[in-house]
Coordinates of C-alpha atoms in Angstrom, one line a residue:
Chain B
X15 CA -3.1 -16.6 -16.7
X16 CA -2.7 -17.1 -12.9
X17 CA 0.7 -16.9 -11.3
X18 CA 0.4 -20.3 -9.2
X19 CA -1.7 -22.9 -10.4
X20 CA -1.2 -26.4 -8.9
X21 CA -3.1 -29.3 -10.6
X22 CA -3.9 -32.6 -8.8
X23 CA -0.6 -32.4 -6.6
X24 CA 0.4 -35.3 -4.7
X25 CA 3.6 -36.0 -3.0
X26 CA 5.0 -38.8 -0.8
X27 CA 8.4 -39.0 1.4
X28 CA 8.7 -42.5 0.2
X29 CA 6.4 -44.3 2.7
X30 CA 2.8 -45.2 2.1
X31 CA 1.3 -41.8 3.6
X32 CA 1.0 -39.0 1.3
X33 CA 2.4 -35.7 2.5
X34 CA -0.3 -33.8 -0.3
X35 CA -3.1 -35.5 -1.7
X36 CA -4.3 -34.4 -5.1
X37 CA -4.3 -30.5 -4.3
X38 CA -5.1 -28.2 -6.8
X39 CA -5.8 -24.6 -6.1
X40 CA -5.1 -21.3 -7.7
X41 CA -3.5 -18.4 -6.6
X42 CA -3.5 -14.6 -8.5
X43 CA -1.0 -12.2 -8.4
X44 CA -1.0 -10.1 -5.2
X45 CA -3.3 -12.4 -3.4
X46 CA -2.6 -12.1 0.6
X47 CA -2.5 -15.9 1.3
X48 CA -2.5 -17.7 4.6
X49 CA -1.6 -21.6 4.8
X50 CA -2.9 -22.9 7.8
X51 CA -3.5 -26.6 9.7
X52 CA -2.4 -28.7 12.1
X53 CA 1.3 -30.0 12.6
X54 CA 1.9 -32.6 9.8
X55 CA -1.1 -31.4 7.6
X56 CA 1.5 -31.1 4.7
X57 CA 1.8 -27.1 4.6
X58 CA 5.7 -26.6 4.4
X59 CA 5.4 -29.3 2.0
X60 CA 3.0 -27.5 -0.1
X61 CA 5.4 -24.4 -0.6
X62 CA 8.4 -26.0 -0.8
X63 CA 7.0 -27.4 -4.2
X64 CA 6.5 -23.8 -5.3
X65 CA 10.1 -23.1 -6.2
X66 CA 11.0 -26.6 -7.1
X67 CA 12.9 -27.8 -4.0
X68 CA 10.7 -30.7 -4.0
X69 CA 9.0 -32.4 -7.4
X70 CA 5.7 -33.8 -7.5
X71 CA 5.1 -37.4 -7.2
X72 CA 2.2 -36.8 -9.5
X73 CA 0.1 -33.6 -10.5
X74 CA 1.9 -30.3 -11.5
X75 CA 2.8 -26.9 -10.3
X76 CA 2.6 -24.2 -12.7
X77 CA 4.5 -20.8 -11.9
X78 CA 3.4 -18.1 -14.5
X79 CA 2.0 -20.9 -17.0
X80 CA 5.0 -23.3 -16.8
X81 CA 5.7 -26.3 -14.6
X82 CA 8.3 -26.0 -11.8
X83 CA 9.6 -29.4 -13.5
X84 CA 10.4 -27.1 -16.7
X85 CA 12.3 -24.1 -15.2
X86 CA 15.8 -23.2 -15.0
X87 CA 16.2 -23.7 -11.1
X88 CA 17.9 -20.4 -10.9
X89 CA 14.9 -18.5 -12.7
X90 CA 12.3 -20.3 -10.2
X91 CA 14.1 -19.4 -7.2
X92 CA 14.6 -15.7 -8.7
X93 CA 10.6 -15.8 -9.1
X94 CA 9.5 -17.2 -5.5
X95 CA 11.6 -16.7 -2.6
X96 CA 11.1 -18.9 0.5
X97 CA 11.8 -18.0 4.1
X98 CA 12.0 -21.3 5.8
X99 CA 10.4 -21.9 9.4
X100 CA 13.9 -22.8 11.0
X101 CA 16.1 -20.0 9.7
X102 CA 19.3 -22.1 10.6
X103 CA 18.7 -24.1 7.6
X104 CA 19.5 -21.1 5.4
X105 CA 22.2 -19.7 7.2
X106 CA 25.8 -20.5 6.8
X107 CA 28.2 -17.6 6.7
X108 CA 30.4 -16.3 9.2
X109 CA 28.6 -12.5 9.5
X110 CA 25.2 -11.1 8.5
X111 CA 26.5 -9.3 6.0
X112 CA 28.2 -12.4 4.1
X113 CA 24.7 -13.8 4.1
X114 CA 23.2 -11.0 2.4
X115 CA 26.2 -10.8 0.0
X116 CA 25.9 -14.8 -0.9
X117 CA 22.0 -14.3 -1.4
X118 CA 22.9 -11.6 -4.3
X119 CA 25.6 -13.3 -5.7
X120 CA 24.2 -15.6 -8.0
X121 CA 21.5 -12.8 -9.2
X122 CA 22.4 -11.8 -12.9
X123 CA 22.3 -8.0 -12.0
X124 CA 24.5 -5.2 -12.3
X125 CA 26.9 -4.5 -9.0
X126 CA 25.1 -1.4 -8.5
X127 CA 21.4 -2.6 -8.6
X128 CA 22.9 -5.3 -6.0
X129 CA 24.3 -2.9 -3.8
X130 CA 20.9 -0.9 -3.8
X131 CA 19.2 -4.3 -3.1
X132 CA 21.4 -4.9 -0.4
X133 CA 21.1 -1.1 1.3
X134 CA 17.6 -0.6 1.1
X135 CA 17.0 -4.5 2.9
X136 CA 19.6 -3.4 5.6
X137 CA 17.4 -0.3 5.9
X138 CA 14.1 -2.1 5.9
X139 CA 14.9 -4.6 8.1
X140 CA 17.5 -2.4 10.4
X141 CA 20.0 -4.7 10.5
X142 CA 22.9 -2.1 10.6
X143 CA 24.1 -3.3 14.5
X144 CA 24.0 -6.9 13.3
X145 CA 25.8 -6.3 9.9
X146 CA 29.3 -7.8 11.4
X147 CA 27.9 -10.0 14.0
X148 CA 27.7 -14.0 13.2
X149 CA 24.3 -15.0 12.4
X150 CA 25.0 -17.8 15.0
X151 CA 25.7 -15.3 18.1
X152 CA 22.6 -13.9 16.9
X153 CA 19.6 -14.6 19.0
X154 CA 16.6 -16.8 17.7
X155 CA 14.3 -13.7 16.8
X156 CA 17.2 -11.7 15.1
X157 CA 18.4 -14.8 13.2
X158 CA 14.6 -14.9 11.6
X159 CA 15.0 -11.5 10.6
X160 CA 18.3 -12.3 8.7
X161 CA 17.0 -15.1 7.2
X162 CA 14.2 -13.1 5.9
X163 CA 16.5 -10.1 4.7
X164 CA 18.2 -12.7 2.8
X165 CA 14.9 -13.6 1.0
X166 CA 13.6 -10.1 0.6
X167 CA 16.9 -8.7 -1.1
X168 CA 16.7 -10.8 -4.1
X169 CA 13.1 -9.1 -4.5
X170 CA 11.4 -12.0 -5.7
X171 CA 7.9 -12.0 -7.3
X172 CA 6.0 -14.1 -4.8
X173 CA 7.4 -14.0 -1.3
X174 CA 6.7 -16.8 1.0
X175 CA 6.9 -17.1 4.9
X176 CA 7.3 -20.1 6.8
X177 CA 6.1 -18.9 10.3
X178 CA 7.5 -15.4 10.0
X179 CA 6.3 -14.4 13.5
X180 CA 8.3 -17.3 15.3
X181 CA 10.4 -15.5 17.9
X182 CA 9.4 -12.1 17.1
X183 CA 8.6 -9.4 19.3
X184 CA 6.9 -5.8 19.0
X185 CA 9.4 -4.7 16.8
X186 CA 10.2 -7.9 14.6
X187 CA 6.3 -7.5 14.3
X188 CA 6.8 -3.8 13.3
X189 CA 8.7 -4.9 10.6
X190 CA 7.0 -7.6 9.4
X191 CA 3.9 -5.2 9.1
X192 CA 6.1 -2.9 7.1
X193 CA 7.0 -5.8 5.0
X194 CA 3.5 -7.1 4.4
X195 CA 2.5 -3.4 3.9
X196 CA 5.1 -3.0 0.5
X197 CA 4.3 -6.3 -0.4
X198 CA 0.8 -5.3 -1.0
X199 CA 1.4 -1.9 -2.3
X200 CA 3.5 -3.4 -5.1
X201 CA 0.7 -6.3 -5.8
X202 CA 3.2 -8.7 -5.0
X203 CA 2.0 -12.3 -4.1
X204 CA 2.3 -13.4 -0.4
X205 CA 2.0 -16.8 1.2
X206 CA 2.3 -17.3 4.4
X207 CA 2.3 -20.6 6.4
X208 CA 1.3 -19.7 10.3
X209 CA -0.2 -21.2 13.2
X210 CA -0.8 -17.6 14.3
X211 CA -4.2 -16.9 14.1
X212 CA -3.9 -13.4 15.1
X213 CA -1.4 -12.7 12.7
X214 CA -3.5 -14.2 9.8
X215 CA -6.8 -12.4 10.8
X216 CA -5.0 -9.1 10.8
X217 CA -2.7 -9.6 7.8
X218 CA -3.8 -12.0 5.2
X219 CA -6.9 -12.0 3.2
X220 CA -7.2 -15.8 1.8
X221 CA -6.9 -18.3 4.2
X222 CA -6.3 -22.2 3.0
X223 CA -6.4 -24.7 5.4
X224 CA -4.8 -28.5 4.8
X225 CA -5.7 -31.5 6.8
X226 CA -3.9 -35.0 5.9
X227 CA -2.4 -33.4 2.7
X228 CA -5.9 -32.5 1.4
X229 CA -7.3 -28.6 1.3
X230 CA -10.0 -28.7 4.1
X231 CA -11.3 -25.1 3.4
X232 CA -10.1 -22.2 1.2
X233 CA -11.7 -18.9 1.4
X234 CA -12.2 -15.4 2.9
X235 CA -10.3 -15.1 6.5
X236 CA -13.8 -13.8 7.7
X237 CA -15.6 -16.6 7.3
X238 CA -12.7 -19.4 7.5
X239 CA -11.2 -18.4 10.9
X240 CA -15.0 -18.2 12.5
X241 CA -16.0 -21.3 11.5
X242 CA -16.3 -23.7 14.5
X243 CA -16.2 -26.6 12.6
X244 CA -13.0 -25.7 10.2
X245 CA -11.1 -24.4 13.6
X246 CA -11.6 -27.8 15.3
X247 CA -10.8 -30.2 12.2
X248 CA -7.8 -27.6 11.0
X249 CA -6.8 -27.9 14.9
X250 CA -6.9 -23.7 15.0
X251 CA -8.0 -21.2 17.5
X252 CA -10.3 -18.5 17.1
X253 CA -9.0 -15.0 16.6
X254 CA -9.5 -12.9 20.2
X255 CA -11.7 -10.1 19.2
X256 CA -13.9 -12.5 17.2
X257 CA -14.3 -15.0 20.4
X258 CA -14.8 -12.1 22.4
X259 CA -17.6 -10.8 20.2
X260 CA -19.3 -14.3 19.7
X261 CA -19.0 -14.7 23.7
X262 CA -20.6 -11.4 24.6
X263 CA -23.8 -11.8 22.0
X264 CA -24.3 -15.2 23.5
X265 CA -24.8 -13.9 27.2
X266 CA -26.2 -10.2 26.4
X267 CA -29.2 -9.2 24.6
X268 CA -28.8 -6.9 21.3
X269 CA -30.5 -4.5 22.4
X270 CA -27.7 -4.2 25.7
X271 CA -25.0 -1.2 25.5
X272 CA -22.2 -3.3 25.8
X273 CA -23.3 -6.3 23.0
X274 CA -24.2 -2.8 20.9
X275 CA -20.6 -1.5 21.1
X276 CA -19.0 -4.8 20.4
X277 CA -21.0 -5.3 17.2
X278 CA -20.1 -1.6 16.1
X279 CA -16.0 -2.4 16.6
X280 CA -13.6 -4.0 14.5
X281 CA -11.3 -4.8 17.2
X282 CA -10.2 -4.1 20.6
X283 CA -8.5 -0.8 19.6
X284 CA -11.8 0.4 18.1
X285 CA -13.9 -1.3 21.1
X286 CA -11.9 0.8 23.8
X287 CA -12.4 4.0 21.7
X288 CA -16.4 3.1 21.8
X289 CA -15.9 2.5 25.4
X290 CA -14.3 5.4 26.3
X291 CA -17.0 7.6 24.3
X292 CA -19.7 5.9 25.8
X293 CA -18.6 6.5 29.5
X294 CA -17.6 10.3 28.2
X295 CA -21.0 10.5 27.6
X296 CA -22.4 8.9 30.4
X297 CA -20.5 11.1 32.9
X298 CA -21.2 14.2 30.9
X299 CA -25.2 13.8 31.4
Chain R
X11 CA 2.7 -17.6 50.8
X12 CA 0.3 -16.7 52.9
X13 CA 1.9 -13.4 53.7
X14 CA 5.1 -15.0 55.6
X15 CA 8.6 -14.9 53.6
X16 CA 9.9 -17.7 51.6
X17 CA 12.0 -20.3 53.6
X18 CA 15.2 -21.1 51.9
X19 CA 14.0 -24.6 51.0
X20 CA 11.0 -22.9 48.9
X21 CA 13.7 -21.0 46.8
X22 CA 14.7 -23.4 43.9
X23 CA 17.0 -20.8 42.0
X24 CA 18.9 -18.1 43.2
X25 CA 21.4 -16.1 41.3
X26 CA 23.1 -13.0 42.6
X27 CA 24.9 -10.3 41.0
X28 CA 24.8 -12.4 37.6
X29 CA 26.4 -11.0 34.5
X30 CA 28.2 -12.8 31.6
X31 CA 30.0 -11.8 28.5
X32 CA 29.8 -14.4 25.7
X33 CA 33.3 -15.0 24.4
X34 CA 32.5 -14.1 20.8
X35 CA 31.8 -10.2 22.6
X36 CA 35.1 -10.3 24.3
X37 CA 37.1 -11.3 21.1
X38 CA 35.4 -8.1 19.2
X39 CA 35.9 -5.8 21.8
X40 CA 39.4 -7.8 23.9
X41 CA 41.1 -4.3 23.5
X42 CA 38.5 -2.0 25.2
X43 CA 37.7 -4.8 28.0
X44 CA 41.6 -6.0 28.9
X45 CA 42.3 -2.3 29.3
X46 CA 39.0 -2.0 31.6
X47 CA 40.7 -5.0 33.5
X48 CA 44.1 -3.3 33.3
X49 CA 43.0 -0.1 35.0
X50 CA 40.2 -1.0 37.7
X51 CA 41.7 -4.7 38.3
X52 CA 39.0 -7.2 39.5
X53 CA 36.6 -4.5 40.4
X54 CA 36.0 -3.7 36.3
X55 CA 33.0 -6.4 36.5
X56 CA 31.1 -3.5 38.2
X57 CA 32.2 -0.7 36.0
X58 CA 29.4 0.6 33.8
X59 CA 31.6 0.6 31.1
X60 CA 31.4 -3.0 30.4
X61 CA 27.6 -3.1 30.8
X62 CA 26.9 -2.8 26.8
X63 CA 29.2 -6.1 26.5
X64 CA 27.3 -8.1 28.8
X65 CA 24.4 -10.7 28.0
X66 CA 23.7 -10.8 31.5
X67 CA 23.8 -7.6 33.7
X68 CA 24.1 -8.2 37.6
X69 CA 21.1 -10.3 37.8
X70 CA 19.6 -10.8 41.4
X71 CA 16.7 -13.5 41.3
X72 CA 14.8 -15.8 43.5
X73 CA 12.5 -18.5 41.9
X74 CA 10.4 -20.4 44.5
X75 CA 9.2 -23.9 44.3
X76 CA 6.1 -24.8 42.2
X77 CA 6.1 -21.6 40.4
X78 CA 4.5 -21.3 36.5
X79 CA 6.7 -18.9 35.3
X80 CA 6.5 -16.8 32.2
X81 CA 9.9 -15.0 31.3
X82 CA 9.4 -12.4 28.1
X83 CA 11.5 -9.5 26.9
X84 CA 12.6 -8.4 23.5
X85 CA 14.5 -10.4 21.1
X86 CA 18.0 -10.6 21.9
X87 CA 17.4 -9.5 25.6
X88 CA 19.1 -12.5 27.7
X89 CA 16.1 -14.8 28.0
X90 CA 18.0 -17.8 26.7
X91 CA 21.2 -16.9 28.2
X92 CA 19.8 -16.6 31.5
X93 CA 18.1 -19.8 31.4
X94 CA 21.4 -21.5 30.4
X95 CA 22.8 -20.6 33.8
X96 CA 20.1 -22.5 35.6
X97 CA 21.5 -25.7 34.5
X98 CA 25.0 -24.9 34.2
X99 CA 25.3 -25.0 30.1
X100 CA 26.7 -21.3 30.7
X101 CA 29.5 -21.3 31.9
X102 CA 30.5 -24.8 31.2
X103 CA 29.5 -25.2 27.3
X104 CA 29.1 -21.5 26.5
X105 CA 32.2 -19.9 27.1
X106 CA 33.0 -16.4 28.0
X107 CA 33.2 -14.4 31.0
X108 CA 31.0 -15.5 34.0
X109 CA 30.6 -13.5 37.1
X110 CA 28.3 -14.0 40.1
X111 CA 26.5 -16.9 41.6
X112 CA 23.9 -19.4 40.4
X113 CA 22.7 -21.7 43.0
X114 CA 20.0 -24.5 42.0
X115 CA 18.3 -26.8 44.7
X116 CA 21.2 -26.0 46.9
X117 CA 24.0 -26.5 44.5
X118 CA 26.6 -23.7 43.0
X119 CA 26.2 -24.4 39.4
X120 CA 29.8 -23.9 39.0
X121 CA 30.5 -26.6 41.3
X122 CA 28.0 -29.3 39.5
X123 CA 28.4 -31.2 36.5
X124 CA 25.9 -30.1 33.9
X125 CA 24.8 -34.0 33.7
X126 CA 23.8 -33.8 37.4
X127 CA 22.3 -30.7 37.1
X128 CA 20.8 -31.9 34.1
X129 CA 18.6 -34.2 36.2
X130 CA 17.1 -31.5 38.2
X131 CA 16.7 -29.1 35.6
X132 CA 15.4 -30.0 32.4
X133 CA 15.7 -27.6 29.3
X134 CA 13.5 -27.9 26.1
X135 CA 15.1 -25.7 23.6
X136 CA 13.7 -23.2 21.3
X137 CA 15.1 -25.5 18.2
X138 CA 14.0 -29.1 18.8
X139 CA 16.7 -29.9 16.1
X140 CA 19.1 -28.9 18.7
X141 CA 18.5 -32.1 21.0
X142 CA 17.1 -34.8 19.1
X143 CA 19.8 -37.3 18.6
X144 CA 18.5 -40.9 18.5
X145 CA 17.2 -43.1 15.0
X146 CA 13.6 -43.3 16.3
X147 CA 11.3 -41.4 18.4
X148 CA 10.9 -44.3 21.3
X149 CA 14.7 -44.6 21.3
X150 CA 15.0 -40.6 21.7
X151 CA 12.9 -40.6 24.7
X152 CA 14.5 -43.6 26.7
X153 CA 17.8 -41.9 26.0
X154 CA 18.1 -40.2 29.3
X155 CA 16.6 -43.1 31.3
X156 CA 18.9 -45.4 29.6
X157 CA 21.4 -43.3 30.8
X158 CA 20.0 -43.4 34.3
X159 CA 20.8 -46.9 34.1
X160 CA 16.6 -47.7 34.6
X161 CA 15.6 -51.3 34.0
X162 CA 14.0 -51.8 30.8
X163 CA 10.5 -52.9 31.9
X164 CA 10.3 -49.4 33.7
X165 CA 11.5 -47.5 30.7
X166 CA 8.8 -49.2 28.8
X167 CA 6.2 -48.2 31.4
X168 CA 7.3 -44.7 31.2
X169 CA 7.4 -44.4 27.7
X170 CA 4.1 -45.6 27.5
X171 CA 2.9 -43.3 30.0
X172 CA 4.6 -39.9 28.5
X173 CA 3.8 -40.9 25.0
X174 CA 0.2 -41.1 25.6
X175 CA 0.2 -37.9 27.6
X176 CA 1.6 -35.9 24.7
X177 CA -0.5 -37.9 21.8
X178 CA 2.8 -39.4 19.9
X179 CA 2.5 -43.0 20.3
X180 CA 2.0 -43.2 16.2
X181 CA 5.4 -41.6 16.3
X182 CA 6.9 -43.9 18.2
X183 CA 9.1 -45.6 15.2
X184 CA 9.7 -42.6 12.9
X185 CA 13.2 -41.0 13.0
X186 CA 12.9 -37.5 14.7
X187 CA 14.2 -35.7 11.5
X188 CA 11.4 -37.0 9.7
X189 CA 9.0 -35.3 11.7
X190 CA 7.2 -32.0 11.4
X191 CA 8.5 -28.9 13.4
X192 CA 5.8 -29.2 15.8
X193 CA 6.1 -33.0 16.3
X194 CA 10.0 -32.8 16.9
X195 CA 8.9 -30.2 19.7
X196 CA 6.7 -32.9 21.4
X197 CA 9.5 -35.5 21.3
X198 CA 11.6 -33.1 23.1
X199 CA 9.4 -32.2 25.7
X200 CA 8.6 -36.0 26.2
X201 CA 12.4 -37.2 26.6
X202 CA 12.7 -34.4 29.1
X203 CA 9.7 -34.9 31.3
X204 CA 11.0 -38.7 31.5
X205 CA 13.5 -37.5 33.8
X206 CA 10.7 -35.7 36.2
X207 CA 13.1 -32.8 36.7
X208 CA 12.0 -30.4 39.6
X209 CA 12.0 -27.8 37.2
X210 CA 11.7 -27.7 33.6
X211 CA 12.4 -24.7 31.6
X212 CA 11.2 -24.6 27.9
X213 CA 12.3 -22.1 25.4
X214 CA 9.2 -20.8 23.4
X215 CA 8.2 -24.7 23.3
X216 CA 5.2 -24.0 21.5
X217 CA 5.9 -21.5 19.0
X218 CA 6.0 -24.2 16.0
X219 CA 3.0 -26.1 17.3
X220 CA -0.3 -25.7 16.0
X221 CA -2.8 -24.0 18.4
X222 CA -4.6 -27.1 19.4
X223 CA -1.6 -29.0 20.3
X224 CA -0.1 -25.6 22.0
X225 CA -2.9 -25.5 24.1
X226 CA -2.8 -29.4 24.8
X227 CA 1.0 -29.0 25.9
X228 CA 0.8 -25.9 28.1
X229 CA -2.3 -27.5 29.8
X230 CA 0.1 -30.9 30.3
X231 CA 2.7 -28.4 31.9
X232 CA 0.1 -26.7 34.1
X233 CA -1.1 -30.3 35.4
X234 CA 2.4 -31.1 36.2
X235 CA 2.9 -28.1 37.7
X236 CA 0.0 -28.2 39.6
X237 CA 0.2 -32.0 40.7
X238 CA 3.6 -32.6 41.1
X239 CA 4.6 -29.0 42.0
X240 CA 7.2 -28.9 39.1
X241 CA 8.3 -25.6 39.0
X242 CA 7.9 -24.2 35.2
X243 CA 9.8 -21.6 33.7
X244 CA 8.7 -20.6 30.0
X245 CA 10.2 -18.3 27.6
X246 CA 7.4 -17.2 25.4
X247 CA 7.1 -13.8 23.3
X248 CA 3.1 -14.3 23.1
X249 CA 1.6 -13.2 26.2
X250 CA -1.8 -14.1 25.0
X251 CA -0.6 -17.6 24.7
X252 CA 0.9 -17.7 28.2
X253 CA -0.7 -15.7 30.5
X254 CA -3.8 -18.2 31.4
X255 CA -1.5 -20.2 32.4
X256 CA 1.5 -18.5 34.4
X257 CA 1.0 -17.3 37.9
X258 CA 4.7 -15.1 37.6
X259 CA 6.3 -13.2 35.1
X260 CA 9.8 -12.1 34.7
X261 CA 10.7 -9.2 32.4
X262 CA 13.9 -9.0 30.6
X263 CA 15.4 -5.8 28.7
X264 CA 18.9 -5.9 27.1
X265 CA 20.9 -8.2 29.8
X266 CA 18.8 -6.9 33.1
X267 CA 15.8 -8.4 34.9
X268 CA 13.4 -5.0 34.7
X269 CA 10.8 -6.9 37.2
X270 CA 10.0 -10.1 38.3
X271 CA 6.5 -10.2 40.2
X272 CA 2.7 -11.8 40.3
X273 CA 0.9 -11.6 36.9
X274 CA -1.2 -8.7 37.9
X275 CA 1.4 -7.0 39.4
X276 CA 3.4 -6.9 36.4
X277 CA 0.6 -6.2 34.2
X278 CA -0.1 -2.9 35.8
X279 CA 3.1 -2.0 36.3
X280 CA 5.3 -0.1 33.3
X281 CA 7.8 -2.8 32.8
X282 CA 6.3 -4.2 30.0
X283 CA 5.6 -0.9 28.4
X284 CA 9.5 -0.7 27.8
X285 CA 10.6 -3.4 26.3
X286 CA 9.2 -5.1 23.0
X287 CA 6.9 -7.6 24.4
X288 CA 3.4 -7.5 22.7
X289 CA 0.7 -6.9 24.9
X290 CA -2.8 -8.5 23.6
X291 CA -5.1 -6.3 22.7
X292 CA -7.7 -7.1 24.9
X293 CA -5.3 -6.3 28.1
X294 CA -4.3 -3.1 26.5
X295 CA -8.0 -2.3 26.2
X296 CA -8.4 -2.6 30.2
X297 CA -5.2 -0.9 31.0
X298 CA -6.6 1.9 28.9
X299 CA -10.1 1.7 30.7
X300 CA -8.4 1.6 34.3
X301 CA -6.0 5.0 33.1
X302 CA -8.7 7.1 31.8
X303 CA -12.4 5.5 32.6
X304 CA -11.7 4.5 36.7
X305 CA -11.7 0.8 35.9
X306 CA -10.7 -0.5 39.4
X307 CA -10.8 -4.4 39.0
X308 CA -7.9 -6.8 38.3
X309 CA -6.4 -7.4 34.5
X310 CA -8.3 -10.2 32.9
X311 CA -5.7 -13.0 31.6
X312 CA -8.1 -14.7 29.0
X313 CA -11.1 -14.1 27.1
X314 CA -13.6 -15.5 29.4
X315 CA -12.6 -13.1 32.0
X316 CA -12.4 -10.7 30.1
X317 CA -16.0 -10.8 29.0
X318 CA -17.1 -11.3 32.4
X319 CA -15.3 -8.2 34.0
X320 CA -16.5 -6.0 31.3
X321 CA -20.0 -7.2 32.0
X322 CA -19.4 -6.5 35.9
X323 CA -17.9 -3.4 35.2
X324 CA -20.4 -1.5 32.7
X325 CA -23.5 -3.0 35.0

């Protein structure tokens, strides 16, 4: 049984246009999936169908074999944790700690387990210094981190991020890196809506590109994020190393040493090492 | 600058010894701050013990006309706070303790009304919801011009021009709250552009835009910068997005300006490494080659340049 099965899903906000138009897809447990596409393509609308925030105009969304319309909302939100694009839409308490407490409040688990979930989230996301601060006095990046914490502390089966890299610096990325690695190790399904192709190329396995409410492309990241037609129609840009590789190949013969060094590298870090080794050997001779 | 020092006329924004403590930080630490004031008198503002409460700490900055500046730094380093002093929002709307001096286009921001400063210094917020108030996109963009008392025919002409520039004509009758995040950001930018300010400050303006829309907004800002000499200051976490466009970088860390200078100078210095700014991997590659393999050329700021420079160097 697929963890998420979406069948002929259409949704309209009440006007003539369909935000989602006959979308069908399957996401298996443990997949790391990116949902990409231009502004207004239907990405955020799609993820809000997963925990019943939006109910299909037609079609069905099945989570673990049960339609979202048949779920108790409590059970559904426990299974699917969504972190919104704009953290202000989900933060309203007077301190970061109260936000975490509120998020855990309605979980039907023991007090001890709640304390354990809270403690581990604070440590994972390095929130110690923010605990007594009002979310409204946090910076944009810090608020984003708090909103991630409020979702993660509930330990959902499926983690859904809407633009998680927004406003994050190097340290925020390191925390995201850790969260995604943990999710992968725990075989948790992770769905990320993002415009950030560098991030998608680094962390995700499968990319679904939406365009005008329909699926434009769905496949492994290596195929989707390097295909010029999909990139153009999905309003995406190619990841920098892939672009660099193509430009090197288009201007140099495959016999050229630089071309061969680039072809034998998986990314810029790899290429740096290969270049330094090459230069070292050359100088040695 | 052709080697000659900038004249005062070229300088649009000057800050001197600028510090700011938010009211919330003061309230949380009232006892400590008040006892410092009692002990030191007016000179308490320069006491290092006060530094940990400051969102901005003794900032001296000079921004010249026509620059395209990237402001980078960790989350919470004071970037958004600093730009809010440029149009008087701090200290007029955000309460707290303000020290020092900010001069914008020859005017002391303390003496000027925010409404007057806002005509010259346009600020596009990180979250467009914070600045969209009208019932339709068209009314939203016209709002600033109507407040200036511009004639309807002129307003209409300007609206058409701006909406075409930003490719949002099809949205003109929609409610701003029904738009996607990226569409809202484009409307917020349009409403600022109509006032033709001398300085436009944008707080992560393309973060919610799809990559091609982001490129088109940045191209538009570059065009406004080059053709109309509008100074552009963009807060941006993603160096890879902003580097092809900016000619100066301001690096912030814990309320301080660590460095402000031409793009190459900042890329070659160690200030970025001291912050949480993510340096694009291709730039890290060139910095490594410089350090370990005697690469002596400039640091590329886009992939095309990276390809050319690497080919040249290896040949």
